[in-house]
mmCIF file of C-alpha atoms in Angstrom:
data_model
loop_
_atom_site.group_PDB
_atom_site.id
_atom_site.type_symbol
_atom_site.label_atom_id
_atom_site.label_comp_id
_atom_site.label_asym_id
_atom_site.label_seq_id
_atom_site.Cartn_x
_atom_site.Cartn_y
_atom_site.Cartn_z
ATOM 1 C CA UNK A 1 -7.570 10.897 165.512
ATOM 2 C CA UNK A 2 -4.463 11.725 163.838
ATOM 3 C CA UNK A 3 -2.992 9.531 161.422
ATOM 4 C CA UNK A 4 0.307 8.032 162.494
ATOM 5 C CA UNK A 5 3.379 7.520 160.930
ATOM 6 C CA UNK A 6 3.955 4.756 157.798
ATOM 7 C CA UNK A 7 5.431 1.876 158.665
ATOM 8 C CA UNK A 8 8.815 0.174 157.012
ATOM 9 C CA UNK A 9 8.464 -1.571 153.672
ATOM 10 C CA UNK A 10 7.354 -5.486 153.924
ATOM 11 C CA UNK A 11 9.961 -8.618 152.541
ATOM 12 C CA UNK A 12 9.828 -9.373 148.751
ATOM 13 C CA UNK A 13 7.044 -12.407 147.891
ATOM 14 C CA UNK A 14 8.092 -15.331 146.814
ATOM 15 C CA UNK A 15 7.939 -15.717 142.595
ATOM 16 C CA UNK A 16 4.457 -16.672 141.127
ATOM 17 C CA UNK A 17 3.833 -19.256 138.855
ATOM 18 C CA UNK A 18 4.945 -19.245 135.157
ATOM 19 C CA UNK A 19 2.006 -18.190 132.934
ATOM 20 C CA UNK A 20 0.347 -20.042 129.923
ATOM 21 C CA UNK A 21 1.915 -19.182 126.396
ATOM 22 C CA UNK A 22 -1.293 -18.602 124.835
ATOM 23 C CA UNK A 23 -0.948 -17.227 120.928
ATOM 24 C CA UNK A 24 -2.541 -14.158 120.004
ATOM 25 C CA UNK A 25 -4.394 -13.297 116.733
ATOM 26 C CA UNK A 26 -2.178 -12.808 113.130
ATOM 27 C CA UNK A 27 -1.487 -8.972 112.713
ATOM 28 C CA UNK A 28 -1.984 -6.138 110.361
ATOM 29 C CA UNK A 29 0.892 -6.098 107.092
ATOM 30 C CA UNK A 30 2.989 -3.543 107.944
ATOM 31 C CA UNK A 31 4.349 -0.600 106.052
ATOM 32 C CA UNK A 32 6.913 -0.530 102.739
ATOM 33 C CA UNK A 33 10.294 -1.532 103.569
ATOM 34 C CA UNK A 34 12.609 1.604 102.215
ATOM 35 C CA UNK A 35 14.556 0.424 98.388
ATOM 36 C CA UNK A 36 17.384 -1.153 98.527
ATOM 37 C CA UNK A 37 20.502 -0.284 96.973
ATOM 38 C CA UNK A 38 21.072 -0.874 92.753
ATOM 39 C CA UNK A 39 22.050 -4.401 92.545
ATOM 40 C CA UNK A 40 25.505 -4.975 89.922
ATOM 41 C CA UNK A 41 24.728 -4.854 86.277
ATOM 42 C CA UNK A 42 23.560 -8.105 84.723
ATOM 43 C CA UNK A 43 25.110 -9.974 81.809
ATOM 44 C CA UNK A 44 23.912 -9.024 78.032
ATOM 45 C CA UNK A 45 20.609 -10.490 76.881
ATOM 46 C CA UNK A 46 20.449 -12.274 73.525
ATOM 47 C CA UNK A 47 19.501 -9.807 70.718
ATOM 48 C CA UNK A 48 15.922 -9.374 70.215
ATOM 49 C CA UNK A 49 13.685 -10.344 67.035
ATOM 50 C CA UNK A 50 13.398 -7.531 64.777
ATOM 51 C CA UNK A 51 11.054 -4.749 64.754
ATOM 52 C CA UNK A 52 8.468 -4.123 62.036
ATOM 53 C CA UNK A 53 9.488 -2.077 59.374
ATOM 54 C CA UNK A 54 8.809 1.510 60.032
ATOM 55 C CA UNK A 55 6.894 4.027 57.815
ATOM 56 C CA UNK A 56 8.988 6.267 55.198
ATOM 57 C CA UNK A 57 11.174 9.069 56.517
ATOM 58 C CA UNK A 58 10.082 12.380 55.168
ATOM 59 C CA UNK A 59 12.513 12.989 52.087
ATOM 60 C CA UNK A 60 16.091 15.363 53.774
ATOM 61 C CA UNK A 61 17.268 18.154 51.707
ATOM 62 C CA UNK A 62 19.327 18.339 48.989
ATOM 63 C CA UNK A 63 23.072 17.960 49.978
ATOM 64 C CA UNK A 64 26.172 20.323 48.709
ATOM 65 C CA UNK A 65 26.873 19.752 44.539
ATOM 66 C CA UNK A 66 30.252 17.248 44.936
ATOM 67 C CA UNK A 67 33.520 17.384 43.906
ATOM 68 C CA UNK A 68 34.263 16.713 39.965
ATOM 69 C CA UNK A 69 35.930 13.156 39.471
ATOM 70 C CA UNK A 70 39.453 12.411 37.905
ATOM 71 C CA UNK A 71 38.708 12.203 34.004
ATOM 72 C CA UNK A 72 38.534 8.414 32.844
ATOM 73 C CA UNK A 73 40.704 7.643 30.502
ATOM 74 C CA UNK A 74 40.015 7.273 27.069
ATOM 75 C CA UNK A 75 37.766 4.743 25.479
ATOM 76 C CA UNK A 76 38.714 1.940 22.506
ATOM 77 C CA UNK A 77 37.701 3.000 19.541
ATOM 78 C CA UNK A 78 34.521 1.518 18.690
ATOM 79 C CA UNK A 79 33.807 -0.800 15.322
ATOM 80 C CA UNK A 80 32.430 1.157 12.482
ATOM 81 C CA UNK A 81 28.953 1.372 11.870
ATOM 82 C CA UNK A 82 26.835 -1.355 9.426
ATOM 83 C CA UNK A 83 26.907 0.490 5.560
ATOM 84 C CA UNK A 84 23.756 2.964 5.783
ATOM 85 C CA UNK A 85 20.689 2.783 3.197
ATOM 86 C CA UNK A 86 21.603 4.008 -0.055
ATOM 87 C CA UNK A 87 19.664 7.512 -0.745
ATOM 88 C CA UNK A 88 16.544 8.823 -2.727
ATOM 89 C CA UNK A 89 17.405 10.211 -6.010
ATOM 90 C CA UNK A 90 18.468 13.784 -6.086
ATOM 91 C CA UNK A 91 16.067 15.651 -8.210
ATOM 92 C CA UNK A 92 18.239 18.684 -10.396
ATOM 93 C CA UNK A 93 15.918 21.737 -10.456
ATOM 94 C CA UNK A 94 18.827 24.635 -11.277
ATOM 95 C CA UNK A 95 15.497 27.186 -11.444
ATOM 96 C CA UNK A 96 14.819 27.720 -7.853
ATOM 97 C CA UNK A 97 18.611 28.674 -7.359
ATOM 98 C CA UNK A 98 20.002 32.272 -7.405
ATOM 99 C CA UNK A 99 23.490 31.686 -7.912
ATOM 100 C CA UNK A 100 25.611 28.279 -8.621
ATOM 101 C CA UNK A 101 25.951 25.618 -5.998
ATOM 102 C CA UNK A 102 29.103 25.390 -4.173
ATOM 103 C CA UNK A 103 29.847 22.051 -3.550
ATOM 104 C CA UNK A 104 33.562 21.614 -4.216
ATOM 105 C CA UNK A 105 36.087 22.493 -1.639
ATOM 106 C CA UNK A 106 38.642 25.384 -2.021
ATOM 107 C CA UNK A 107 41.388 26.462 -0.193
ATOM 108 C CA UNK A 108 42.577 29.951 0.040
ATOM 109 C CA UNK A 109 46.202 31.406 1.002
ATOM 110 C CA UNK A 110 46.707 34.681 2.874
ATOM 111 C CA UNK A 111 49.398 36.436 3.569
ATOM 112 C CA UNK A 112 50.012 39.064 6.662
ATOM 113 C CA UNK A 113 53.255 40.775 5.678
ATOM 114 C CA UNK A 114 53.637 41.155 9.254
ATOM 115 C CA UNK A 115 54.511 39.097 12.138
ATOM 116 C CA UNK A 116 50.777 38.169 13.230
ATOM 117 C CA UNK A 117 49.294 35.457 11.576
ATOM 118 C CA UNK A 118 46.755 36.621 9.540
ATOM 119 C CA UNK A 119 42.732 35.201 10.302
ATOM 120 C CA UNK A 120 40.635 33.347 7.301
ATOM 121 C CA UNK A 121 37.946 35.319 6.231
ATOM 122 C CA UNK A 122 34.061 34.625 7.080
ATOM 123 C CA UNK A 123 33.342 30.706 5.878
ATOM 124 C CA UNK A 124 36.529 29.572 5.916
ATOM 125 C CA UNK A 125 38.466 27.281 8.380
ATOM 126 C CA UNK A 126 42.237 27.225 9.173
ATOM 127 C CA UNK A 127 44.425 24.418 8.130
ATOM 128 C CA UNK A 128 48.158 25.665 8.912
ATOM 129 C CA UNK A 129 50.042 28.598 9.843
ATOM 130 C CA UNK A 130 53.368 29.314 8.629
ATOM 131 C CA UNK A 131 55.964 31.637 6.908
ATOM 132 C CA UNK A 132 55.666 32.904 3.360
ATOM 133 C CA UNK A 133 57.955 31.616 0.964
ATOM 134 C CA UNK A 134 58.199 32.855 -2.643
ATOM 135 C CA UNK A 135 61.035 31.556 -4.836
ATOM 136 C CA UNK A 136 63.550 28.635 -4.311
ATOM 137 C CA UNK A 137 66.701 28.744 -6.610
ATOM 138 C CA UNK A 138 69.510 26.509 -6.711
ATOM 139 C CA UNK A 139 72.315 25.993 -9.611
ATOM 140 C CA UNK A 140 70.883 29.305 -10.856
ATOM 141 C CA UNK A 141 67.271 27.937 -11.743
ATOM 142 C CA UNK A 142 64.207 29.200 -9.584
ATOM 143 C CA UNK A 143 61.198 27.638 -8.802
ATOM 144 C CA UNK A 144 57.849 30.180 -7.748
ATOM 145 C CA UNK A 145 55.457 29.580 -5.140
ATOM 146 C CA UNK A 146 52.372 31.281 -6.287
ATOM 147 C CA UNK A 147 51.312 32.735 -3.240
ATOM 148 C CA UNK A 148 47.982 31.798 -3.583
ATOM 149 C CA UNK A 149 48.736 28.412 -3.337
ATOM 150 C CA UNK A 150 49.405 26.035 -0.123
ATOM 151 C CA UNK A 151 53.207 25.932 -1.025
ATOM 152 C CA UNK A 152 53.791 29.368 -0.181
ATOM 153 C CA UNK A 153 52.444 28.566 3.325
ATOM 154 C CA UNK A 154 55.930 26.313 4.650
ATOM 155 C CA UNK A 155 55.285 25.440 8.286
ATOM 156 C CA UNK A 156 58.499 25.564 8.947
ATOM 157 C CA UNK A 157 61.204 28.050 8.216
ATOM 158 C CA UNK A 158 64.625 26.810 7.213
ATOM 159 C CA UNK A 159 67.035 29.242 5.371
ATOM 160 C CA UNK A 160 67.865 26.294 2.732
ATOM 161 C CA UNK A 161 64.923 24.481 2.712
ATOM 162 C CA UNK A 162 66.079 22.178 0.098
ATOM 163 C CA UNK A 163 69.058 20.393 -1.075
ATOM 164 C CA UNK A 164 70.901 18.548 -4.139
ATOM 165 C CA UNK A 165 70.981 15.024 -4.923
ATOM 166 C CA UNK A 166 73.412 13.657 -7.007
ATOM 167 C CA UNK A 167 72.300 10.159 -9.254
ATOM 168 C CA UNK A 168 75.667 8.990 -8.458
ATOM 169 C CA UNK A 169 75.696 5.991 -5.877
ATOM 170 C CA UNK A 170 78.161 4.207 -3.880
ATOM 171 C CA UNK A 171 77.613 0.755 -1.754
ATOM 172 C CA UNK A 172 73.911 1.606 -2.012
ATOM 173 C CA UNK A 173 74.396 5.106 -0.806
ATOM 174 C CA UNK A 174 73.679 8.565 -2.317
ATOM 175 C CA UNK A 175 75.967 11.203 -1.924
ATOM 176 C CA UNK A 176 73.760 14.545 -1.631
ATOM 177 C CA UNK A 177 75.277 17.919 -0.810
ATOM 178 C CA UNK A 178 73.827 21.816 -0.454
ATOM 179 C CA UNK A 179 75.764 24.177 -3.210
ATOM 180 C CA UNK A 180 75.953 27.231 -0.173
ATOM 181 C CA UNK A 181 77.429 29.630 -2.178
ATOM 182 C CA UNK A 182 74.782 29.406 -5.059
ATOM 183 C CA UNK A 183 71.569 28.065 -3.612
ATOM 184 C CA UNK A 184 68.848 30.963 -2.435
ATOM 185 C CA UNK A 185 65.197 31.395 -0.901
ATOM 186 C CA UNK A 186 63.452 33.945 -0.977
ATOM 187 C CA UNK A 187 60.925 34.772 1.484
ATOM 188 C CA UNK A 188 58.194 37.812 1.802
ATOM 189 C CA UNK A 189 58.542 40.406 4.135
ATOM 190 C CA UNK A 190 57.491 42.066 6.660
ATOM 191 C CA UNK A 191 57.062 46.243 6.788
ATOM 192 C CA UNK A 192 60.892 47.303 7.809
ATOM 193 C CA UNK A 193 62.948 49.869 6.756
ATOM 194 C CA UNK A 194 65.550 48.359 4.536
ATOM 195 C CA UNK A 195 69.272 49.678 5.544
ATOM 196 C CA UNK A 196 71.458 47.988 2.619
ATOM 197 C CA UNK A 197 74.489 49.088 4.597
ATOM 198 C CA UNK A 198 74.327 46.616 7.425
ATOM 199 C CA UNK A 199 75.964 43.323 7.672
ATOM 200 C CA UNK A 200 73.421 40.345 6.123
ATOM 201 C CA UNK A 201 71.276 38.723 9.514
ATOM 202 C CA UNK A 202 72.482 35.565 10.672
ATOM 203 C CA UNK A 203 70.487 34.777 14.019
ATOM 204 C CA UNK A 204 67.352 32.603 12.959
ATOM 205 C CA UNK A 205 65.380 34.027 15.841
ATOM 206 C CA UNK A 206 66.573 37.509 14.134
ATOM 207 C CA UNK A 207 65.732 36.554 10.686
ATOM 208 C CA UNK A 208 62.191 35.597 11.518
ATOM 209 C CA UNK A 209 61.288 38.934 12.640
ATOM 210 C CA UNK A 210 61.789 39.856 8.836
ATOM 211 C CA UNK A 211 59.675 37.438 7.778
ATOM 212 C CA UNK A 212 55.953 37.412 7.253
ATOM 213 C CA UNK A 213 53.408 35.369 8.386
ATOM 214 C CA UNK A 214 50.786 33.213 6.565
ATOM 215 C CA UNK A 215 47.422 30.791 7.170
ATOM 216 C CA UNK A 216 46.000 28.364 4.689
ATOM 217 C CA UNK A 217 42.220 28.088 4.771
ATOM 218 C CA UNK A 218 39.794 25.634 3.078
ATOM 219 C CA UNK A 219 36.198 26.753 2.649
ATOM 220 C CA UNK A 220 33.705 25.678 -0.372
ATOM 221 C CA UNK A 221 33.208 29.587 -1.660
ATOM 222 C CA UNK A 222 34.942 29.604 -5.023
ATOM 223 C CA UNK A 223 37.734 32.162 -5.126
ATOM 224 C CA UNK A 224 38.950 34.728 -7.743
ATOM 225 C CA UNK A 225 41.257 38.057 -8.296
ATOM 226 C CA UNK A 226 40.063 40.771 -10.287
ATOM 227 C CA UNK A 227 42.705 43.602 -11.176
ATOM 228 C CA UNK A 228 41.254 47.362 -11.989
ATOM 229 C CA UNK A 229 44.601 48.691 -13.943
ATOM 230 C CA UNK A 230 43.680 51.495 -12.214
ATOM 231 C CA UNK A 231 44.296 53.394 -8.520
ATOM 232 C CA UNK A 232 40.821 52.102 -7.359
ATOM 233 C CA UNK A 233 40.115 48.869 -6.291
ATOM 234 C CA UNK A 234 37.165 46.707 -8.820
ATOM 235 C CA UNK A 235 33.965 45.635 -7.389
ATOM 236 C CA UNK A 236 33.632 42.064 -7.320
ATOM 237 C CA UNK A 237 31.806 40.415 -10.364
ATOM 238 C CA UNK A 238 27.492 40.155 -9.852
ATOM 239 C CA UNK A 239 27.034 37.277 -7.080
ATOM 240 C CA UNK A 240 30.469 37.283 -5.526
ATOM 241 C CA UNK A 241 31.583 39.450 -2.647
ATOM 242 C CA UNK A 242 35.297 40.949 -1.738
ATOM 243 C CA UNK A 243 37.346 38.964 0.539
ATOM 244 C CA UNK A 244 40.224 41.678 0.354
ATOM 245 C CA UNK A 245 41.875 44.653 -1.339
ATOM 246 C CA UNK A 246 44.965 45.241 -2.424
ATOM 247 C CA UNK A 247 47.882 45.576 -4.759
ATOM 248 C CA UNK A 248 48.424 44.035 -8.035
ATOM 249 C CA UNK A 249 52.246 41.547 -7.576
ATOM 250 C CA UNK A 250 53.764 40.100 -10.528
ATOM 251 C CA UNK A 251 56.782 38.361 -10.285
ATOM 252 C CA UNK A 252 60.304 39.198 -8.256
ATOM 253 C CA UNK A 253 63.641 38.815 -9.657
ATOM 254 C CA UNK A 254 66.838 38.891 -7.937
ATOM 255 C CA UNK A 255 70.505 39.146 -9.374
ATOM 256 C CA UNK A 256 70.926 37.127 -12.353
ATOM 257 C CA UNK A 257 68.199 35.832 -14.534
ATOM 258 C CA UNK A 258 66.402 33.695 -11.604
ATOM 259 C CA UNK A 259 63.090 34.907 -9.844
ATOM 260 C CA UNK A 260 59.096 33.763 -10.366
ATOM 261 C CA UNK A 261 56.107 35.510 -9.699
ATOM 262 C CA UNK A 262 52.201 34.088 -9.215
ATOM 263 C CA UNK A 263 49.455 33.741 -11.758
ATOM 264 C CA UNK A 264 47.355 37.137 -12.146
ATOM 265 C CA UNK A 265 44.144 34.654 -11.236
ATOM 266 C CA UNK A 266 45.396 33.539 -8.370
ATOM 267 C CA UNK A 267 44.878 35.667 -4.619
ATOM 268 C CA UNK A 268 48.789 35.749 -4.352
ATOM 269 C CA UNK A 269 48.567 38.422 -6.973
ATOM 270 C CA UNK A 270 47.060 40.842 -4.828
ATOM 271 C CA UNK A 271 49.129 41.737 -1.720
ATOM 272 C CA UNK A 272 46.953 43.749 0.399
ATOM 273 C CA UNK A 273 50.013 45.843 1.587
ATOM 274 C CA UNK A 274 52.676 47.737 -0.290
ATOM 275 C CA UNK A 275 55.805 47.034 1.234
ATOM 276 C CA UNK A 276 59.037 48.116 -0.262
ATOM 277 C CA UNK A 277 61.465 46.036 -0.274
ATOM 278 C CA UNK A 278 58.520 43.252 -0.870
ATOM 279 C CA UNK A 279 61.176 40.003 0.019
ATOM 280 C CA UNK A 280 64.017 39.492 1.660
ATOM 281 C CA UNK A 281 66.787 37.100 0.138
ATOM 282 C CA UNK A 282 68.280 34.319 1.999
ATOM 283 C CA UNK A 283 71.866 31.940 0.945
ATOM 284 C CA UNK A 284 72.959 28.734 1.903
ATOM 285 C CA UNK A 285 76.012 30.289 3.964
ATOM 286 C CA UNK A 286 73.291 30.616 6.489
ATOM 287 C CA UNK A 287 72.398 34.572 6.243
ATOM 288 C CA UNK A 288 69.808 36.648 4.845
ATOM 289 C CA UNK A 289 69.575 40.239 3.672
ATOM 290 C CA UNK A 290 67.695 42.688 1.779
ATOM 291 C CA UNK A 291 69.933 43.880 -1.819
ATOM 292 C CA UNK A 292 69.455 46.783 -3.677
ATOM 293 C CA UNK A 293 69.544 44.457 -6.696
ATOM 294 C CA UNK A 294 66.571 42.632 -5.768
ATOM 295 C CA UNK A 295 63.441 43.910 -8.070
ATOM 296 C CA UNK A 296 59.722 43.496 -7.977
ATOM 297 C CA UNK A 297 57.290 43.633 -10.770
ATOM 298 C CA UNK A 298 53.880 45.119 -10.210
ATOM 299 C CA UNK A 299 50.762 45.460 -12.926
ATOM 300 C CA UNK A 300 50.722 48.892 -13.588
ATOM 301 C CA UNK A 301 48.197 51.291 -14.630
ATOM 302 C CA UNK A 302 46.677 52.200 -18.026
ATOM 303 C CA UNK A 303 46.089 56.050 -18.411
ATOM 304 C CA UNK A 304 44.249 56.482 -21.626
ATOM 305 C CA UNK A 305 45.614 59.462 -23.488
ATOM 306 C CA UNK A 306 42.956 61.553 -25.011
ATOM 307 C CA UNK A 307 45.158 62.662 -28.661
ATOM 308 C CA UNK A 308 46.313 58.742 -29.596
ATOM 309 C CA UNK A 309 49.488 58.090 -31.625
ATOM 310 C CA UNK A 310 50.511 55.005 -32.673
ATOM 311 C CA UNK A 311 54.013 53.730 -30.839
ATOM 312 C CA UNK A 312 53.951 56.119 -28.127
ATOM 313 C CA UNK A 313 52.919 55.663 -24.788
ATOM 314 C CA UNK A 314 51.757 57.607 -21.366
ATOM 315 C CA UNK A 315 53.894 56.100 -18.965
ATOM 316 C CA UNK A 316 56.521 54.286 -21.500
ATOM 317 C CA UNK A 317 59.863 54.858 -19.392
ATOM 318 C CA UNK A 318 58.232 57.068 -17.051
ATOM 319 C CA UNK A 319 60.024 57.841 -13.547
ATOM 320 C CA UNK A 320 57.736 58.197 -10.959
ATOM 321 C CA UNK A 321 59.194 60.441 -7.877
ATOM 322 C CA UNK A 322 58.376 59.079 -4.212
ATOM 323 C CA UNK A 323 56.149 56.204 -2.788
ATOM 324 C CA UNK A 324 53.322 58.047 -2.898
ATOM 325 C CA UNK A 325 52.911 58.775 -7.030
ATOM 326 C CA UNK A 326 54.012 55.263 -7.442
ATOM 327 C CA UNK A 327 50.794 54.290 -5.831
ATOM 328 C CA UNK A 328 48.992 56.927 -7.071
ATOM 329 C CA UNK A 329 49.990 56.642 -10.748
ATOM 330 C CA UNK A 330 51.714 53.417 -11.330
ATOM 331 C CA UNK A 331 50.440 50.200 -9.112
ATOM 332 C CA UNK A 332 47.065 48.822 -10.261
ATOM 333 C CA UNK A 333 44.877 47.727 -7.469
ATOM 334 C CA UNK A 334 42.855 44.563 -7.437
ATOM 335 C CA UNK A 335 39.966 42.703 -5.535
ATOM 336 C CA UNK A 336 40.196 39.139 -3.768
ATOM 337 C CA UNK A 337 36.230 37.778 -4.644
ATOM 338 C CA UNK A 338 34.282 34.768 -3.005
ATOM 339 C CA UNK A 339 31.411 33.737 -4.995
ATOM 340 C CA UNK A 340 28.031 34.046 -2.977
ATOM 341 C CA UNK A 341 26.634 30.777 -1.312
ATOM 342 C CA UNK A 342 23.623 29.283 -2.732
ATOM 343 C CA UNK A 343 20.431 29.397 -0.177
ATOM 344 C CA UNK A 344 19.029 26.133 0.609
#
């Protein structure tokens, strides 16, 4: 037939009885917890032993040159050496030799008449410069300075560079004094054009520029001068070679009968320039000047005469006319000579 209509729910049952806890097998491990967050930093460990020494680095590169260093200062002078071994025995044998042996030292004067200071020639070495002094006078008396000789050469210029003492003394002191008005030097020159109208130079720094310049030198080449008496300048004797030409100076004299000149054997006697006037004349009243008083004497020339007659002579009281027959007639010329070293 057909099915009828559901009925209404039943009442709740009552509550069953509480079960037995019975416990069940252990399970699986279960999956990687996710990490945690970084924990605060720890305290400082003790140091650790040290490492085994590692193999050698390979070598760097050079680095940049350094700066120089401050300059030490000077050293004490250390004790001389212990007395050396005395020698062998020199053995003389003068036939292997060309020329002489120079073994003795020399010195050697030169003059510039300018304002440069002249060089030493080839072998020589320079001991002082200076200015060129020729004649000293005082109480009328003069005393030469051979220019070939170191004394010509002063260091120092003064325009009295000397001065009078008396024998005279009181309470153990001298009395000295400069005579101005009498006492002279007299100095070589440079090449200037002498005006004997102006006023006598009294500035030092003035004066100077009148005055030549001069070098000492020492070598160990022995030294001679060698005069022609001619226009022409001599060769230098067999083994000795020229140092210089020049001209052949005597002596000077100023007013009065004072003045002094240089030995013909000495170098001083051959000025290698012709300068007129040749020196210039300085007084103790503290100026100098070129006078028309003031003379030179030069060698002069021999001219042979072909016809000969006894008494008379070429050039006895001859006038020469200008500078340039005076050189060409009257000055002699002369040769400054080094001897030749010895080869070794």
């Amino acid at each position: 037939g057909v099915l009828g209509t559901p009925g209404a729910n039943g009442a709740d049952g009552a509550n069953g009885a509480d079960g037995g806890i019975v416990k069940g097998s252990e399970g699986l491990p279960g999956r990687n917890g996710a990490d945690g967050e970084t924990g605060a930093e720890g305290d400082t460990g003790a140091p650790g032993n040290d490492g085994e020494k590692g193999p050698k680095g390979v070598r760097g590169e050079s680095g940049q040159k350094g700066l120089a260093g401050v300059k030490g200062q000077t050293g004490r002078q250390g004790e001389d050496g212990s007395k050396g071994q005395r020698g062998p025995e020199g053995v003389c044998r003068p036939h292997e030799y060309q020329h002489p042996c120079n073994c003795d030292t020399h010195t050697l004067v030169r003059h510039s008449q300018s304002l440069d200071v002249p060089d030493c020639p080839t072998g020589y070495e320079s001991v002082w410069s200076g200015y060129s002094l020729m004649v000293l006078e005082g109480n009328g008396y003069g005393l030469a300075q051979d220019l070939g000789t170191t004394g010509s050469c002063s260091e120092d210029f003064q325009l009295m560079p000397f001065m009078q003492l008396y024998s005279s003394c009181e309470h153990d002191e001298c009395i000295h004094a400069s005579r101005r008005a009498s006492d002279k030097s007299f100095w070589l020159s440079v090449d200037v054009e002498a005006d004997f109208t102006l006023a006598p130079l009294t500035k030092i720094a003035e004066i100077k520029d009148h005055i030549s310049r001069c070098r000492v030198c020492v070598g160990t080449k022995l030294i001679l001068t060698k005069h022609s008496f001619t226009n022409t300048a001599p060769e230098c004797p067999s083994n000795f070679h020229p140092l210089w030409n020049g001209y052949s100076h005597l002596m000077i004299t100023p007013s009065g009968s004072s003045g002094g000149g240089q030995d013909l054997s000495s170098s001083g006697s051959c000025l290698e320039n012709f300068h007129q006037p040749t020196y210039i004349e300085c007084l103790g009243g503290g100026y100098c000047a070129h006078y028309i008083n003031n003379v030179d004497f030069w060698l002069a020339q021999n001219h042979k005469s072909t016809t000969y007659q006894p008494g008379v002579y070429w050039d006895l009281g001859n006038v020469y006319s200008g500078l340039e027959e005076v050189l060409e007639k009257g000055v002699t010329r002369c040769t400054v000579c080094a001897r030749n070293t010895a080869p070794r």
